[in-house]
Coordinates of C-alpha atoms in Angstrom, one line a residue:
M40 CA 107.1 96.4 148.0
I41 CA 104.5 97.0 150.7
Y42 CA 101.2 98.5 149.7
A43 CA 99.3 100.3 152.5
E44 CA 96.6 102.9 153.0
V45 CA 98.0 105.4 155.5
K46 CA 97.1 108.8 157.0
T47 CA 98.4 111.5 154.8
E48 CA 100.4 113.1 157.5
D49 CA 102.3 109.8 157.9
A50 CA 103.1 109.3 154.2
E51 CA 106.2 111.4 153.7
G52 CA 109.0 109.4 152.1
T53 CA 106.7 106.8 150.6
Y54 CA 105.6 106.4 146.9
L55 CA 102.1 106.9 145.6
A56 CA 100.5 103.7 144.5
H57 CA 97.9 105.6 142.4
S58 CA 97.8 109.0 140.9
I59 CA 96.0 111.7 142.9
T60 CA 95.0 115.3 142.2
S61 CA 95.2 118.1 144.7
H62 CA 94.3 121.8 144.3
K63 CA 97.9 122.4 143.1
G64 CA 97.8 119.8 140.4
R65 CA 98.3 116.1 139.7
L66 CA 100.8 113.8 141.5
S67 CA 101.5 110.7 139.4
K68 CA 101.7 107.1 140.4
G69 CA 105.2 106.4 141.8
H70 CA 105.8 109.9 142.9
L71 CA 107.9 110.2 146.1
L72 CA 105.9 112.2 148.6
T73 CA 107.7 115.2 150.1
S74 CA 106.7 117.3 153.1
S75 CA 105.4 120.0 150.6
D76 CA 103.3 117.3 149.0
I77 CA 101.8 116.3 152.3
D78 CA 100.9 119.9 153.1
D79 CA 99.3 120.3 149.7
L80 CA 97.2 117.1 150.1
L81 CA 96.1 118.0 153.6
M82 CA 95.0 121.4 152.4
S83 CA 93.0 119.6 149.7
D84 CA 91.2 117.6 152.4
I85 CA 92.8 114.3 151.3
G86 CA 93.3 112.5 154.6
M87 CA 94.3 109.1 153.4
V88 CA 96.5 107.9 150.6
T89 CA 97.5 104.5 149.2
T90 CA 101.3 104.3 149.2
I91 CA 104.1 101.9 148.5
Q92 CA 107.1 101.4 150.7
L93 CA 110.2 99.9 149.0
E94 CA 111.7 97.0 150.9
K95 CA 115.4 96.3 151.3
H96 CA 115.9 94.4 148.0
D97 CA 113.7 96.6 145.9
V98 CA 115.1 99.0 143.2
H99 CA 112.9 101.9 142.3
E100 CA 111.5 101.7 138.7
D101 CA 113.6 104.6 137.3
S102 CA 116.8 103.3 138.8
A103 CA 116.1 99.8 137.7
A104 CA 115.2 100.8 134.1
A105 CA 118.4 102.9 133.9
Q106 CA 120.5 100.0 135.1
L107 CA 118.9 97.6 132.6
G108 CA 119.5 100.1 129.8
Q109 CA 123.2 100.3 130.8
F110 CA 123.5 96.6 131.1
V111 CA 122.4 96.0 127.5
S112 CA 124.0 99.0 125.7
G113 CA 126.9 98.2 123.4
N114 CA 128.6 100.2 120.7
G115 CA 126.5 102.6 118.6
V116 CA 123.7 103.2 121.1
K117 CA 123.0 105.6 124.0
T118 CA 120.4 105.7 126.8
S119 CA 118.0 108.5 127.8
P120 CA 117.3 109.4 131.5
A121 CA 114.8 107.0 132.9
F122 CA 111.3 108.3 133.6
T123 CA 108.2 106.5 134.9
G124 CA 110.1 103.2 134.9
R125 CA 111.2 103.5 131.3
C126 CA 114.7 103.9 129.8
N127 CA 114.8 104.5 126.0
I128 CA 117.8 103.4 124.0
Y129 CA 118.7 105.2 120.8
S130 CA 121.1 104.6 117.9
T131 CA 124.1 107.0 117.6
E132 CA 124.9 105.7 114.1
H133 CA 123.5 105.1 110.6
G134 CA 123.9 101.4 110.2
V135 CA 122.6 98.0 111.1
F136 CA 121.1 97.2 114.5
E137 CA 122.2 93.8 116.0
T138 CA 120.9 91.8 118.9
S139 CA 119.8 88.2 119.5
P140 CA 116.1 87.3 119.9
Q141 CA 117.1 84.5 122.2
D142 CA 119.1 86.9 124.4
I143 CA 116.2 89.3 124.6
G144 CA 113.9 86.4 125.5
N145 CA 116.3 85.4 128.3
I146 CA 116.1 88.9 129.8
N147 CA 112.4 89.0 129.7
S148 CA 112.2 85.6 131.4
V149 CA 114.1 86.6 134.5
D150 CA 111.3 88.4 136.2
E151 CA 107.9 89.7 135.2
A152 CA 108.8 93.1 136.5
I153 CA 111.6 93.4 134.0
T154 CA 110.9 93.9 130.2
L155 CA 113.0 94.8 127.2
A156 CA 111.6 95.5 123.7
T157 CA 113.7 96.1 120.7
L158 CA 113.6 96.6 116.9
S159 CA 114.0 93.5 114.8
P160 CA 117.5 92.2 114.4
Y161 CA 119.5 93.7 111.5
A162 CA 117.1 96.6 111.0
V163 CA 118.7 99.7 109.3
V164 CA 118.7 102.6 111.7
H165 CA 119.7 106.2 111.8
P166 CA 121.2 108.5 114.5
N167 CA 118.8 109.3 117.3
Q168 CA 116.4 106.5 116.2
L169 CA 114.7 104.6 119.0
V170 CA 116.0 101.0 118.9
A171 CA 114.9 99.6 122.3
T172 CA 113.1 100.4 125.5
A173 CA 113.7 99.0 128.9
K174 CA 110.5 99.1 131.0
I175 CA 109.9 98.1 134.6
I176 CA 106.3 97.1 135.0
P177 CA 105.6 97.8 138.7
L178 CA 107.1 100.6 140.7
A179 CA 110.2 98.6 141.6
A180 CA 112.2 95.5 140.6
P181 CA 113.9 93.0 142.8
S182 CA 117.6 93.8 142.9
Q183 CA 118.6 90.1 142.6
A184 CA 116.5 89.7 139.4
L185 CA 117.9 92.9 138.0
E186 CA 121.5 91.7 138.6
Q187 CA 120.7 88.5 136.8
T188 CA 120.1 90.4 133.5
R189 CA 123.6 91.8 133.5
G190 CA 125.5 90.3 130.6
L191 CA 122.5 88.4 129.1
A192 CA 122.2 90.6 126.0
Q193 CA 123.9 93.4 124.1
L194 CA 122.4 95.9 121.7
T195 CA 124.8 97.2 119.0
V196 CA 124.6 99.4 116.0
H197 CA 127.3 98.7 113.3
P198 CA 127.8 101.9 111.3
F199 CA 127.9 101.7 107.6
R200 CA 131.5 101.9 106.3
K201 CA 132.6 103.8 103.2
L202 CA 133.5 101.1 100.6
K203 CA 134.8 101.2 97.0
I204 CA 132.0 99.4 95.1
G205 CA 132.0 98.3 91.5
L206 CA 129.1 97.0 89.4
V207 CA 129.4 94.6 86.5
L208 CA 126.4 94.6 84.1
T209 CA 126.2 91.8 81.5
R210 CA 124.4 92.0 78.3
L211 CA 122.9 89.8 75.6
P212 CA 122.2 90.8 72.0
Q213 CA 118.6 91.7 72.9
T214 CA 119.4 93.6 76.1
K215 CA 118.1 97.2 75.9
K216 CA 120.3 100.1 77.0
S217 CA 117.3 101.4 79.0
V218 CA 117.3 98.2 81.1
L219 CA 121.0 98.6 81.9
R220 CA 120.5 102.3 82.9
K221 CA 117.5 101.4 85.1
T222 CA 119.5 98.6 86.8
Q223 CA 122.4 100.9 87.5
T224 CA 120.1 103.5 88.9
V225 CA 118.3 101.1 91.3
V226 CA 121.5 99.6 92.5
N227 CA 123.0 103.0 93.2
Q228 CA 119.8 104.0 95.1
R229 CA 120.3 101.0 97.3
L230 CA 123.9 101.9 98.0
K231 CA 123.0 105.5 98.8
S232 CA 120.5 104.2 101.5
C233 CA 123.6 102.6 103.1
A234 CA 125.8 105.8 102.8
N235 CA 127.6 104.6 99.7
E236 CA 127.6 104.9 96.0
L237 CA 129.0 103.1 92.9
S238 CA 132.6 104.0 92.1
E239 CA 132.7 102.2 88.8
V240 CA 130.3 100.5 86.4
T241 CA 131.3 98.2 83.5
V242 CA 129.2 96.6 80.9
V243 CA 130.4 93.3 79.4
D244 CA 129.0 90.4 77.4
H245 CA 127.2 87.7 79.2
T246 CA 130.0 85.1 79.0
P247 CA 132.2 83.6 81.7
N248 CA 135.4 85.0 80.2
S249 CA 134.1 88.6 79.9
I250 CA 132.8 88.4 83.5
A251 CA 136.1 87.0 84.8
T252 CA 138.0 89.8 83.1
A253 CA 135.7 92.5 84.7
I254 CA 136.1 91.0 88.2
K255 CA 139.9 90.9 87.9
D256 CA 140.0 94.5 86.7
L257 CA 137.9 95.7 89.6
R258 CA 140.0 93.9 92.1
K259 CA 143.2 95.4 90.5
S260 CA 141.7 98.8 91.3
N261 CA 141.1 97.8 94.9
H262 CA 137.3 97.5 94.9
D263 CA 136.1 96.3 98.3
L264 CA 132.7 95.0 97.0
I265 CA 131.9 93.7 93.5
L266 CA 128.3 93.4 92.4
I267 CA 127.4 91.5 89.2
F268 CA 124.0 91.9 87.6
G269 CA 123.4 89.3 84.9
A270 CA 121.4 89.8 81.7
S271 CA 119.6 86.5 82.7
A272 CA 119.0 84.9 86.0
I273 CA 121.6 82.5 87.5
V274 CA 120.3 79.0 87.0
D275 CA 123.0 77.0 88.8
R276 CA 126.7 76.9 89.6
Q277 CA 127.6 76.2 85.9
D278 CA 125.9 79.4 84.7
A279 CA 127.9 82.4 83.3
L280 CA 128.2 84.4 86.5
P281 CA 129.5 81.7 88.9
K282 CA 131.8 80.3 86.2
G283 CA 133.1 83.8 85.5
L284 CA 133.8 84.2 89.3
E285 CA 135.8 80.9 89.4
L286 CA 137.7 81.8 86.1
S287 CA 138.7 85.1 87.7
G288 CA 140.4 83.2 90.6
G289 CA 137.6 83.8 93.0
R290 CA 135.4 81.2 94.8
I291 CA 131.8 80.6 95.4
E292 CA 130.7 80.8 99.1
H293 CA 127.0 79.9 98.5
F294 CA 124.4 79.9 95.7
G295 CA 120.7 80.6 96.6
M296 CA 119.1 81.8 99.7
P297 CA 115.8 81.0 101.7
V298 CA 114.5 84.5 101.1
D299 CA 111.7 85.2 98.6
P300 CA 112.1 87.3 96.6
G301 CA 115.8 86.9 96.3
N302 CA 116.3 83.1 96.0
L303 CA 118.8 83.3 93.1
L304 CA 121.6 85.2 94.9
L305 CA 125.2 84.2 94.5
L306 CA 127.7 85.0 97.3
G307 CA 131.5 84.7 96.6
H308 CA 134.9 86.1 97.3
H309 CA 137.9 87.2 95.4
S310 CA 141.2 88.1 97.1
G311 CA 139.6 89.3 100.3
S312 CA 136.6 91.1 98.7
N313 CA 133.0 90.1 98.6
V314 CA 131.4 89.3 95.3
I315 CA 127.6 89.2 94.9
G316 CA 125.7 87.9 91.9
L317 CA 122.4 89.8 92.2
P318 CA 119.0 88.1 91.8
G319 CA 116.7 89.5 89.0
C320 CA 114.3 90.9 91.6
A321 CA 117.0 93.5 92.6
R322 CA 115.9 95.5 89.5
S323 CA 113.0 96.6 91.6
P324 CA 113.6 99.0 94.5
K325 CA 111.3 96.9 96.8
L326 CA 112.8 94.9 99.6
N327 CA 114.4 91.6 98.7
G328 CA 117.1 89.2 99.9
F329 CA 119.9 91.2 98.3
D330 CA 119.1 94.1 100.6
W331 CA 119.7 92.0 103.7
I332 CA 123.1 90.8 102.4
L333 CA 124.2 94.3 101.1
Q334 CA 123.3 96.1 104.4
R335 CA 125.2 93.7 106.6
I336 CA 128.3 93.6 104.4
I337 CA 128.5 97.4 104.3
A338 CA 128.1 97.5 108.0
G339 CA 131.0 95.1 108.5
L340 CA 129.1 92.1 109.5
K341 CA 130.4 88.7 108.3
I342 CA 128.2 86.9 105.8
S343 CA 128.7 83.2 105.2
K344 CA 126.8 80.2 104.0
D345 CA 125.6 79.6 107.5
T346 CA 124.4 83.3 107.8
I347 CA 122.4 83.0 104.7
M348 CA 120.8 79.7 105.6
Q349 CA 119.5 81.2 108.9
M350 CA 117.5 83.9 107.0
G351 CA 114.5 81.7 106.2
C352 CA 112.5 82.6 109.2
G353 CA 111.0 86.0 108.2
G354 CA 112.4 85.5 104.7
L355 CA 109.0 85.4 103.0
L356 CA 108.9 89.1 101.9
S357 CA 106.2 91.0 100.1
E358 CA 105.7 90.2 96.5
I359 CA 107.3 92.6 94.0
P360 CA 104.6 93.8 91.7
T361 CA 106.7 93.3 88.5
R362 CA 107.5 89.7 89.4
P363 CA 105.3 86.6 88.7
Q364 CA 104.0 84.8 91.7
P365 CA 105.2 81.2 91.3
R366 CA 103.4 80.1 94.5
E367 CA 100.0 81.2 93.1
K368 CA 100.0 80.2 89.4
M369 CA 96.6 80.4 87.7
P370 CA 95.2 77.0 86.7
S371 CA 95.6 76.5 82.9
D372 CA 91.8 76.6 82.3
T373 CA 91.6 80.1 83.8
S374 CA 94.6 81.7 82.2
H375 CA 94.2 84.7 79.9
T376 CA 96.3 86.9 77.7
T377 CA 94.3 90.1 78.3
P378 CA 94.5 91.3 81.9
K379 CA 91.3 91.3 84.0
V380 CA 90.8 95.0 84.9
T381 CA 88.4 96.4 87.4
A382 CA 87.6 100.1 87.3
V383 CA 87.1 102.1 90.5
L384 CA 85.0 105.1 89.6
L385 CA 85.3 107.8 92.3
A386 CA 82.0 109.6 92.5
A387 CA 81.6 110.5 96.2
G388 CA 83.1 114.0 96.5
Q389 CA 81.3 117.2 97.6
S390 CA 82.4 119.3 94.6
R391 CA 83.3 122.3 96.8
R392 CA 85.1 124.1 94.0
M393 CA 82.0 123.9 91.8
G394 CA 79.9 125.7 94.3
P395 CA 76.5 124.5 95.5
E396 CA 75.9 122.2 92.6
N397 CA 77.2 118.6 92.4
K398 CA 79.6 118.7 89.5
L399 CA 79.2 115.1 88.7
L400 CA 75.5 115.7 87.9
Q401 CA 76.1 118.7 85.6
E402 CA 75.1 117.9 82.1
W403 CA 77.2 118.0 79.0
Q404 CA 75.8 117.1 75.6
G405 CA 72.7 115.6 77.2
K406 CA 74.2 113.5 79.9
P407 CA 75.7 114.1 83.4
L408 CA 79.4 114.2 83.6
V409 CA 79.7 111.0 85.7
K410 CA 77.4 109.2 83.2
W411 CA 79.9 110.0 80.4
V412 CA 82.7 108.5 82.4
A413 CA 80.7 105.3 83.3
D414 CA 79.5 104.8 79.7
N415 CA 83.0 105.0 78.3
I416 CA 84.4 102.6 80.9
G417 CA 81.5 100.3 79.9
K418 CA 82.6 100.5 76.2
S419 CA 86.2 99.6 77.1
H420 CA 88.0 96.3 77.9
V421 CA 87.3 96.9 81.6
E422 CA 85.6 93.7 83.0
H423 CA 84.0 95.2 86.1
T424 CA 83.2 98.7 87.4
I425 CA 82.8 99.7 91.0
V426 CA 81.3 103.1 91.6
I427 CA 82.0 104.7 95.0
T428 CA 79.2 107.0 96.2
G429 CA 79.0 109.4 99.0
H430 CA 77.7 112.9 98.6
E431 CA 74.2 112.8 97.0
A432 CA 74.5 109.0 96.5
D433 CA 70.9 108.4 95.4
L434 CA 71.2 111.1 92.7
V435 CA 74.5 109.7 91.4
Q436 CA 73.0 106.2 91.2
E437 CA 69.9 107.5 89.5
S438 CA 72.1 109.3 86.9
L439 CA 73.9 106.1 86.1
Q440 CA 70.9 103.9 85.2
P441 CA 70.9 101.4 83.6
N442 CA 74.7 100.9 83.6
D443 CA 75.9 97.5 84.8
V444 CA 78.0 98.6 87.7
E445 CA 78.6 97.7 91.4
Y446 CA 77.9 100.4 94.0
V447 CA 79.9 100.8 97.1
H448 CA 78.9 103.6 99.5
N449 CA 81.5 105.5 101.5
P450 CA 79.9 107.1 104.6
D451 CA 83.2 108.8 105.4
F452 CA 83.5 110.7 102.0
A453 CA 83.8 114.0 103.8
D454 CA 87.2 112.8 105.3
G455 CA 88.9 112.9 102.0
L456 CA 89.4 111.2 98.6
S457 CA 91.6 108.5 100.2
T458 CA 88.6 107.1 102.1
S459 CA 86.7 106.5 98.9
L460 CA 89.6 105.0 97.1
I461 CA 90.2 102.6 100.0
K462 CA 86.5 101.5 99.9
G463 CA 86.8 100.8 96.2
L464 CA 90.1 98.9 96.5
M465 CA 88.7 96.7 99.2
A466 CA 85.9 95.7 96.8
V467 CA 88.1 94.7 93.9
P468 CA 87.5 91.1 93.0
A469 CA 90.2 88.6 93.9
D470 CA 90.7 87.5 90.3
S471 CA 91.4 91.0 88.9
D472 CA 94.9 91.6 87.6
A473 CA 94.8 95.3 87.7
V474 CA 92.7 98.3 88.9
L475 CA 91.9 101.4 86.9
I476 CA 91.4 104.4 89.1
C477 CA 88.9 106.8 87.4
L478 CA 87.7 110.2 88.4
G479 CA 84.0 111.0 87.9
D480 CA 84.7 114.5 86.6
M481 CA 86.8 113.5 83.5
P482 CA 84.0 113.0 80.8
S483 CA 86.3 113.6 77.8
I484 CA 88.3 110.4 78.2
H485 CA 87.0 107.9 75.7
S486 CA 87.1 104.1 75.7
A487 CA 90.0 103.9 73.1
Q488 CA 92.3 105.7 75.6
L489 CA 91.3 103.3 78.4
N490 CA 92.0 100.4 76.1
K491 CA 95.4 101.9 75.2
L492 CA 96.3 101.9 78.9
I493 CA 95.1 98.3 79.3
S494 CA 97.1 97.2 76.2
A495 CA 100.3 98.7 77.7
Y496 CA 99.9 96.8 80.9
D497 CA 102.8 94.3 81.1
P498 CA 104.1 93.9 84.7
E499 CA 106.8 91.4 83.8
N500 CA 108.4 94.0 81.5
G501 CA 108.3 97.1 83.6
A502 CA 104.7 98.2 83.0
A503 CA 102.9 97.4 86.3
I504 CA 101.7 101.0 86.5
C505 CA 100.4 102.6 83.3
V506 CA 100.0 106.4 83.4
P507 CA 98.6 108.4 80.5
T508 CA 100.6 111.5 79.3
F509 CA 100.0 114.4 76.9
E510 CA 103.0 116.5 75.8
G511 CA 105.1 115.1 78.7
K512 CA 102.5 115.8 81.5
R513 CA 101.0 112.9 83.4
G514 CA 97.3 112.6 83.8
N515 CA 94.4 110.3 84.7
P516 CA 93.2 107.6 85.0
V517 CA 96.1 105.4 86.2
L518 CA 96.1 101.6 85.8
W519 CA 97.7 99.8 88.8
S520 CA 98.7 96.2 89.3
R521 CA 96.6 94.7 92.0
N522 CA 99.8 93.9 93.9
F523 CA 100.0 97.6 94.9
I524 CA 96.6 97.5 96.6
P525 CA 98.0 96.6 100.1
E526 CA 100.2 99.7 100.0
M527 CA 97.4 101.9 98.7
L528 CA 95.1 100.8 101.5
N529 CA 97.3 102.9 103.9
L530 CA 96.6 106.2 102.1
K531 CA 95.4 109.0 104.3
G532 CA 93.6 112.4 103.8
D533 CA 92.4 114.0 100.7
S534 CA 95.0 112.6 98.3
G535 CA 95.0 109.6 96.0
A536 CA 97.8 107.2 95.1
R537 CA 99.7 109.5 92.7
H538 CA 102.5 110.2 95.2
L539 CA 103.4 106.5 95.1
L540 CA 104.4 106.7 91.5
G541 CA 107.8 108.2 92.5
N542 CA 108.5 105.0 94.6
Y543 CA 108.4 102.7 91.6
P544 CA 110.2 104.2 88.6
G545 CA 111.1 100.8 87.3
D546 CA 107.5 99.6 87.3
L547 CA 106.0 102.7 85.6
Q548 CA 105.1 102.9 81.9
E549 CA 104.0 106.3 80.5
V550 CA 101.4 105.9 77.8
V551 CA 101.3 108.8 75.3
M552 CA 97.8 110.1 74.4
D553 CA 96.8 112.2 71.4
N554 CA 94.7 114.9 73.2
T555 CA 94.4 116.8 76.5
S556 CA 91.5 114.9 77.8
V557 CA 93.7 112.9 80.3
L558 CA 94.7 116.2 81.8
S559 CA 91.2 117.8 82.0
D560 CA 89.1 117.4 85.1
I561 CA 85.9 119.5 85.5
D562 CA 86.0 120.9 89.0
T563 CA 85.1 124.6 88.6
P564 CA 82.3 126.5 86.9
E565 CA 84.8 127.9 84.5
A566 CA 86.1 124.5 83.5
L567 CA 82.5 123.4 82.9
S568 CA 81.7 126.4 80.8
T569 CA 84.8 125.8 78.7
L570 CA 83.8 122.1 78.2
R571 CA 80.2 123.1 77.1
K572 CA 81.7 125.4 74.5
T573 CA 83.5 122.5 72.8
S574 CA 82.1 120.6 69.9
F575 CA 83.7 117.4 70.9
T576 CA 81.4 114.4 70.3
K577 CA 81.7 110.9 71.6

């Protein structure tokens, strides 16, 4: 490419090196100047322009991007028309995206003018989802370099196939029916995300012979994929699940995987069908190693021992809140049976529905509403309280004297409740097990109710989130395992974390309360008037 500053009247047929604005509008960088453009520029008193002339072996950015897009497009993808040196590549299928990081690196190493960015390999994608973009950095690419990229990489989306899938659930004498139902629900949710669903579910005793019989029965009815969820985790190849697979006439391909959570996964085969022994973490809907195996199998990709052993890079996944953290065990001298709970008391709002008065400072039975909340938190098993202030912060702090609390001010309180919640969560001590999100306008909740929530907290047994209820309706406050904090830090706007509850049905414990206080917030003059008419005494 040749850059030159030339007289405007001599610039026809060249490309603009920089954007320029005339009285008719803006001409972008890379624009091919026409005779009409020249007239327009001259009428705008623009006598000189910086232009680019393409040399013999230059390929214009749009043509180069389009060619690169075509070079790398395989089955299941399509390209868009190139514009400003960019060609976007989209999926045409619901399935698994496949490419090679090494191949993409090879393309990007050919010439600095040529770049290709893609999604991570084996990502689940949907039709019309962007999976890659080919971008030419300058206004042209060398034709020789562009030709070198041909055949270096291929982007493919493998569509999910419709399979006949059976699930074997094993039980021990102490196994609860609710656990079996939950397991079936979560497994089916996973399958639906891959355009499939369970065709048959069978529950058998946790013995090799019972498991073997179930596997043979499912193969007789031509199931393409057999999933086995044991009542206890697989310990080794001599455990009930692998022994049952071998007794059925199947074989073990591999036990274990370098993905955490998901280590204790069993991969096997029986008469042409895949058999998977699920790790215990698959009871949670959160991402784990089983998802990676399931998605690829349904998409028709071959899974072998070698495939699994290559999953370690990137295999350290987010911790599942209901799962212990073996990499970070507490020292024995700091262990405890009662969870360490930090309360975050939200007291920053502007009380718009109450009118000109700050609702938190309104008195009831001789104390401000927010003082009632803080006092009752102080009487509970909560170890530490963080009060988030914002609107009339000084008055709120004054009303809470002499409570032993930590104050965190939120200067952005007017931007919504989420900003205050995030401020509080960021201040939660590192040794806290759980966080209790309390609202400053719920003075009727007493310490015994808070203690009931704390007593119910048992993350290893499906109670990582404890929600109070009255007559089937969910209320506040909600107790969350600290492992949810990273996700809660992404909240936006004037909403709290309640919408996250639907994402974790297997981690949620409803705690029944004996009165309506968990449903009653005082955010209007009418609600305050009703409260003051009650004779309820702390």
